[in-house]
């Protein structure tokens, strides 16, 4: 988020034809819940969808394709957090990760299929959002909310073509020139 060290989300192991929707949802969740960038290993469709949503609903946020996720992890100039059901409990490590994020960028790594062991070794933290199997989208959402301590819910959006007006009932969408 603006004024804070960067948070990027790296999506590993996209299987074409199988993981497309989940990869898109990782990108949309990263954007909506306070990350600055999503790094995708191989999904131009997911990149386009995330960029389209950013054009319409605002940013700043970017989606990028990376050739070598291992190099991205190795060369990351800050803390690397790998989300995995086998990791330490998020409630036990969140304050240490927040302290790291006060000073340095954070890379949050999520998988799709089996994640190779070098990712576990390269990570500064392997973090479980519960130690039960679920989804990269759910794990990412809970983790980002813990990392930002809820600040992401008040995030301001810039350069949006449209904005949803929260309503008790019904749907209202306005463009910036109507405000
Ligand atoms: N069985 C796979 C493995 O051994 O890595 C996990 C596949 S899971 C469907 C896909 C991704 O969801 C994982 O790589 C991880 O990033 C995330 N995930 C699933 N459960 C999680 C949990 N309890 N905590 C954190 N992340 C989780």
mmCIF file of C-alpha atoms and ligand atoms in Angstrom:
data_model
loop_
_atom_site.group_PDB
_atom_site.id
_atom_site.type_symbol
_atom_site.label_atom_id
_atom_site.label_comp_id
_atom_site.label_asym_id
_atom_site.label_seq_id
_atom_site.Cartn_x
_atom_site.Cartn_y
_atom_site.Cartn_z
ATOM 1 C CA UNK A 1 0.000 0.000 0.000
ATOM 2 C CA UNK A 2 1.143 3.556 -0.612
ATOM 3 C CA UNK A 3 3.557 4.899 1.975
ATOM 4 C CA UNK A 4 4.579 1.405 3.081
ATOM 5 C CA UNK A 5 7.242 -1.063 1.904
ATOM 6 C CA UNK A 6 6.014 -3.038 -1.073
ATOM 7 C CA UNK A 7 4.064 -6.285 -0.792
ATOM 8 C CA UNK A 8 4.132 -8.566 -3.849
ATOM 9 C CA UNK A 9 2.420 -11.919 -4.305
ATOM 10 C CA UNK A 10 4.119 -14.666 -6.324
ATOM 11 C CA UNK A 11 1.882 -17.397 -7.707
ATOM 12 C CA UNK A 12 3.795 -20.655 -8.325
ATOM 13 C CA UNK A 13 2.934 -23.685 -10.396
ATOM 14 C CA UNK A 14 0.112 -22.544 -12.646
ATOM 15 C CA UNK A 15 -1.158 -25.543 -14.668
ATOM 16 C CA UNK A 16 -2.602 -24.271 -17.976
ATOM 17 C CA UNK A 17 -6.262 -25.175 -18.424
ATOM 18 C CA UNK A 18 -6.628 -26.174 -14.805
ATOM 19 C CA UNK A 19 -5.527 -23.291 -12.584
ATOM 20 C CA UNK A 20 -6.658 -20.320 -14.676
ATOM 21 C CA UNK A 21 -9.525 -19.197 -12.504
ATOM 22 C CA UNK A 22 -7.595 -19.684 -9.271
ATOM 23 C CA UNK A 23 -4.614 -17.746 -10.640
ATOM 24 C CA UNK A 24 -6.942 -14.894 -11.600
ATOM 25 C CA UNK A 25 -8.464 -14.975 -8.129
ATOM 26 C CA UNK A 26 -5.022 -14.890 -6.504
ATOM 27 C CA UNK A 27 -4.365 -11.705 -8.510
ATOM 28 C CA UNK A 28 -7.721 -10.117 -7.719
ATOM 29 C CA UNK A 29 -7.409 -10.976 -4.030
ATOM 30 C CA UNK A 30 -3.863 -9.602 -3.885
ATOM 31 C CA UNK A 31 -5.124 -6.354 -5.456
ATOM 32 C CA UNK A 32 -8.255 -5.991 -3.344
ATOM 33 C CA UNK A 33 -6.512 -6.760 -0.055
ATOM 34 C CA UNK A 34 -3.587 -4.374 -0.161
ATOM 35 C CA UNK A 35 -0.724 -5.937 -2.150
ATOM 36 C CA UNK A 36 1.043 -3.781 -4.750
ATOM 37 C CA UNK A 37 1.851 -6.394 -7.396
ATOM 38 C CA UNK A 38 1.140 -9.964 -8.430
ATOM 39 C CA UNK A 39 3.852 -11.972 -10.164
ATOM 40 C CA UNK A 40 2.525 -14.769 -12.351
ATOM 41 C CA UNK A 41 4.576 -17.582 -13.803
ATOM 42 C CA UNK A 42 2.516 -18.295 -16.912
ATOM 43 C CA UNK A 43 -0.943 -16.933 -17.390
ATOM 44 C CA UNK A 44 -1.445 -14.107 -19.820
ATOM 45 C CA UNK A 45 -5.229 -14.493 -19.433
ATOM 46 C CA UNK A 46 -5.058 -13.972 -15.653
ATOM 47 C CA UNK A 47 -2.733 -10.996 -16.178
ATOM 48 C CA UNK A 48 -5.184 -9.431 -18.638
ATOM 49 C CA UNK A 49 -8.160 -9.957 -16.335
ATOM 50 C CA UNK A 50 -6.375 -8.415 -13.351
ATOM 51 C CA UNK A 51 -5.257 -5.465 -15.492
ATOM 52 C CA UNK A 52 -8.787 -4.977 -16.795
ATOM 53 C CA UNK A 53 -10.181 -4.870 -13.242
ATOM 54 C CA UNK A 54 -7.429 -2.424 -12.238
ATOM 55 C CA UNK A 55 -8.299 -0.174 -15.204
ATOM 56 C CA UNK A 56 -11.963 -0.168 -14.225
ATOM 57 C CA UNK A 57 -11.850 -0.160 -10.434
ATOM 58 C CA UNK A 58 -8.538 1.573 -9.779
ATOM 59 C CA UNK A 59 -5.030 1.044 -8.556
ATOM 60 C CA UNK A 60 -2.196 1.345 -8.139
ATOM 61 C CA UNK A 61 -1.632 -2.363 -8.821
ATOM 62 C CA UNK A 62 0.308 -4.295 -11.428
ATOM 63 C CA UNK A 63 0.352 -7.859 -12.755
ATOM 64 C CA UNK A 64 3.602 -9.137 -14.218
ATOM 65 C CA UNK A 65 4.805 -12.366 -15.786
ATOM 66 C CA UNK A 66 8.061 -13.786 -14.436
ATOM 67 C CA UNK A 67 10.222 -16.364 -16.247
ATOM 68 C CA UNK A 68 11.949 -17.779 -13.224
ATOM 69 C CA UNK A 69 10.046 -17.787 -9.919
ATOM 70 C CA UNK A 70 13.086 -19.297 -8.198
ATOM 71 C CA UNK A 71 15.180 -16.300 -9.267
ATOM 72 C CA UNK A 72 12.403 -13.970 -8.056
ATOM 73 C CA UNK A 73 12.546 -15.607 -4.629
ATOM 74 C CA UNK A 74 16.340 -15.768 -4.533
ATOM 75 C CA UNK A 75 16.817 -12.127 -5.551
ATOM 76 C CA UNK A 76 13.970 -10.661 -3.478
ATOM 77 C CA UNK A 77 15.372 -7.707 -1.511
ATOM 78 C CA UNK A 78 13.311 -8.305 1.633
ATOM 79 C CA UNK A 79 11.318 -10.931 3.517
ATOM 80 C CA UNK A 80 9.897 -14.018 1.788
ATOM 81 C CA UNK A 81 6.746 -15.602 3.257
ATOM 82 C CA UNK A 82 5.590 -18.929 1.822
ATOM 83 C CA UNK A 83 1.988 -19.868 2.627
ATOM 84 C CA UNK A 84 1.640 -23.576 3.279
ATOM 85 C CA UNK A 85 -0.538 -25.783 5.459
ATOM 86 C CA UNK A 86 2.694 -27.286 6.867
ATOM 87 C CA UNK A 87 4.039 -23.951 8.124
ATOM 88 C CA UNK A 88 4.158 -22.186 11.469
ATOM 89 C CA UNK A 89 0.818 -20.901 12.722
ATOM 90 C CA UNK A 90 0.051 -17.456 11.353
ATOM 91 C CA UNK A 91 -1.036 -16.247 14.778
ATOM 92 C CA UNK A 92 2.414 -17.165 16.167
ATOM 93 C CA UNK A 93 4.518 -15.383 13.534
ATOM 94 C CA UNK A 94 2.360 -12.495 12.297
ATOM 95 C CA UNK A 95 3.876 -9.885 14.626
ATOM 96 C CA UNK A 96 7.448 -10.765 13.566
ATOM 97 C CA UNK A 97 6.420 -10.557 9.900
ATOM 98 C CA UNK A 98 4.677 -7.207 10.494
ATOM 99 C CA UNK A 99 7.877 -5.926 12.128
ATOM 100 C CA UNK A 100 9.891 -7.027 9.087
ATOM 101 C CA UNK A 101 7.389 -5.283 6.792
ATOM 102 C CA UNK A 102 7.917 -2.020 8.708
ATOM 103 C CA UNK A 103 11.398 -1.912 7.128
ATOM 104 C CA UNK A 104 11.454 -4.056 3.997
ATOM 105 C CA UNK A 105 9.371 -5.359 1.099
ATOM 106 C CA UNK A 106 7.539 -8.643 1.583
ATOM 107 C CA UNK A 107 7.098 -11.350 -1.062
ATOM 108 C CA UNK A 108 4.157 -13.673 -0.343
ATOM 109 C CA UNK A 109 4.483 -16.991 -2.200
ATOM 110 C CA UNK A 110 1.486 -19.242 -2.864
ATOM 111 C CA UNK A 111 1.388 -22.557 -4.715
ATOM 112 C CA UNK A 112 -1.029 -24.518 -6.854
ATOM 113 C CA UNK A 113 0.228 -28.089 -7.021
ATOM 114 C CA UNK A 114 3.039 -29.567 -4.907
ATOM 115 C CA UNK A 115 5.569 -26.897 -4.020
ATOM 116 C CA UNK A 116 9.212 -27.956 -4.268
ATOM 117 C CA UNK A 117 11.243 -28.132 -1.096
ATOM 118 C CA UNK A 118 13.682 -25.391 -2.123
ATOM 119 C CA UNK A 119 10.838 -22.887 -1.693
ATOM 120 C CA UNK A 120 10.424 -24.021 1.924
ATOM 121 C CA UNK A 121 14.162 -23.579 2.433
ATOM 122 C CA UNK A 122 14.384 -20.220 0.669
ATOM 123 C CA UNK A 123 11.480 -18.695 2.625
ATOM 124 C CA UNK A 124 12.143 -16.626 5.732
ATOM 125 C CA UNK A 125 8.808 -17.873 7.043
ATOM 126 C CA UNK A 126 6.665 -20.852 6.060
ATOM 127 C CA UNK A 127 3.228 -19.885 7.350
ATOM 128 C CA UNK A 128 0.054 -21.902 7.817
ATOM 129 C CA UNK A 129 -3.343 -20.265 7.928
ATOM 130 C CA UNK A 130 -4.525 -23.164 10.029
ATOM 131 C CA UNK A 131 -2.672 -26.418 9.386
ATOM 132 C CA UNK A 132 -5.585 -27.743 7.353
ATOM 133 C CA UNK A 133 -5.612 -28.053 3.557
ATOM 134 C CA UNK A 134 -7.631 -25.365 1.796
ATOM 135 C CA UNK A 135 -6.921 -22.835 -0.921
ATOM 136 C CA UNK A 136 -4.266 -20.315 -1.919
ATOM 137 C CA UNK A 137 -6.966 -17.665 -2.283
ATOM 138 C CA UNK A 138 -8.293 -18.193 1.243
ATOM 139 C CA UNK A 139 -4.787 -18.398 2.732
ATOM 140 C CA UNK A 140 -3.723 -15.238 0.939
ATOM 141 C CA UNK A 141 -6.792 -13.283 2.063
ATOM 142 C CA UNK A 142 -6.365 -14.132 5.731
ATOM 143 C CA UNK A 143 -2.607 -13.588 5.610
ATOM 144 C CA UNK A 144 -2.834 -10.140 3.980
ATOM 145 C CA UNK A 145 -5.454 -9.039 6.491
ATOM 146 C CA UNK A 146 -3.130 -10.102 9.337
ATOM 147 C CA UNK A 147 -0.116 -8.463 7.672
ATOM 148 C CA UNK A 148 -1.913 -5.130 7.212
ATOM 149 C CA UNK A 149 -3.858 -5.453 10.453
ATOM 150 C CA UNK A 150 -7.059 -4.453 8.641
ATOM 151 C CA UNK A 151 -5.668 -1.236 7.093
ATOM 152 C CA UNK A 152 -6.245 -2.654 3.607
ATOM 153 C CA UNK A 153 -10.014 -2.376 4.124
ATOM 154 C CA UNK A 154 -9.698 1.428 4.073
ATOM 155 C CA UNK A 155 -7.402 1.558 1.066
ATOM 156 C CA UNK A 156 -7.973 4.480 -1.328
ATOM 157 C CA UNK A 157 -8.130 3.723 -5.075
ATOM 158 C CA UNK A 158 -6.842 6.021 -7.787
ATOM 159 C CA UNK A 159 -7.593 6.289 -11.535
ATOM 160 C CA UNK A 160 -10.802 4.270 -11.309
ATOM 161 C CA UNK A 161 -13.432 4.473 -14.058
ATOM 162 C CA UNK A 162 -16.081 3.376 -11.620
ATOM 163 C CA UNK A 163 -16.695 3.119 -7.914
ATOM 164 C CA UNK A 164 -19.181 1.005 -6.026
ATOM 165 C CA UNK A 165 -21.240 2.959 -3.507
ATOM 166 C CA UNK A 166 -21.832 0.693 -0.518
ATOM 167 C CA UNK A 167 -25.561 0.202 0.074
ATOM 168 C CA UNK A 168 -27.698 -1.682 2.509
ATOM 169 C CA UNK A 169 -29.741 -3.051 -0.417
ATOM 170 C CA UNK A 170 -29.238 -2.749 -4.161
ATOM 171 C CA UNK A 171 -26.308 -1.983 -6.420
ATOM 172 C CA UNK A 172 -24.972 1.482 -7.157
ATOM 173 C CA UNK A 173 -21.927 2.160 -9.306
ATOM 174 C CA UNK A 174 -20.817 5.715 -10.126
ATOM 175 C CA UNK A 175 -18.109 7.180 -12.319
ATOM 176 C CA UNK A 176 -15.705 9.741 -10.816
ATOM 177 C CA UNK A 177 -17.334 12.626 -12.783
ATOM 178 C CA UNK A 178 -20.678 11.880 -11.115
ATOM 179 C CA UNK A 179 -19.199 12.435 -7.635
HETATM 180 N N1 LIG B 1 -0.623 -30.249 -1.514
HETATM 181 C C1 LIG B 1 0.027 -29.059 -1.958
HETATM 182 C C2 LIG B 1 1.396 -28.947 -1.343
HETATM 183 O O1 LIG B 1 1.849 -29.890 -0.774
HETATM 184 O O2 LIG B 1 2.027 -27.896 -1.460
HETATM 185 C C3 LIG B 1 -0.833 -27.847 -1.605
HETATM 186 C C4 LIG B 1 -1.814 -27.507 -2.657
HETATM 187 S S1 LIG B 1 -2.947 -26.243 -2.172
HETATM 188 C C5 LIG B 1 -4.342 -26.673 -3.081
HETATM 189 C C6 LIG B 1 -2.387 -24.833 -3.049
HETATM 190 C C7 LIG B 1 -1.789 -23.762 -2.202
HETATM 191 O O3 LIG B 1 -2.735 -23.296 -1.265
HETATM 192 C C8 LIG B 1 -0.572 -24.127 -1.386
HETATM 193 O O4 LIG B 1 0.605 -24.164 -2.148
HETATM 194 C C9 LIG B 1 -0.563 -22.995 -0.355
HETATM 195 O O5 LIG B 1 0.083 -21.847 -0.863
HETATM 196 C C10 LIG B 1 -2.060 -22.712 -0.157
HETATM 197 N N2 LIG B 1 -2.602 -23.295 1.079
HETATM 198 C C11 LIG B 1 -3.399 -24.374 1.181
HETATM 199 N N3 LIG B 1 -3.702 -24.619 2.458
HETATM 200 C C12 LIG B 1 -3.077 -23.667 3.193
HETATM 201 C C13 LIG B 1 -2.994 -23.373 4.586
HETATM 202 N N4 LIG B 1 -3.613 -24.099 5.508
HETATM 203 N N5 LIG B 1 -2.262 -22.309 4.971
HETATM 204 C C14 LIG B 1 -1.622 -21.538 4.061
HETATM 205 N N6 LIG B 1 -1.666 -21.762 2.738
HETATM 206 C C15 LIG B 1 -2.374 -22.811 2.308
#
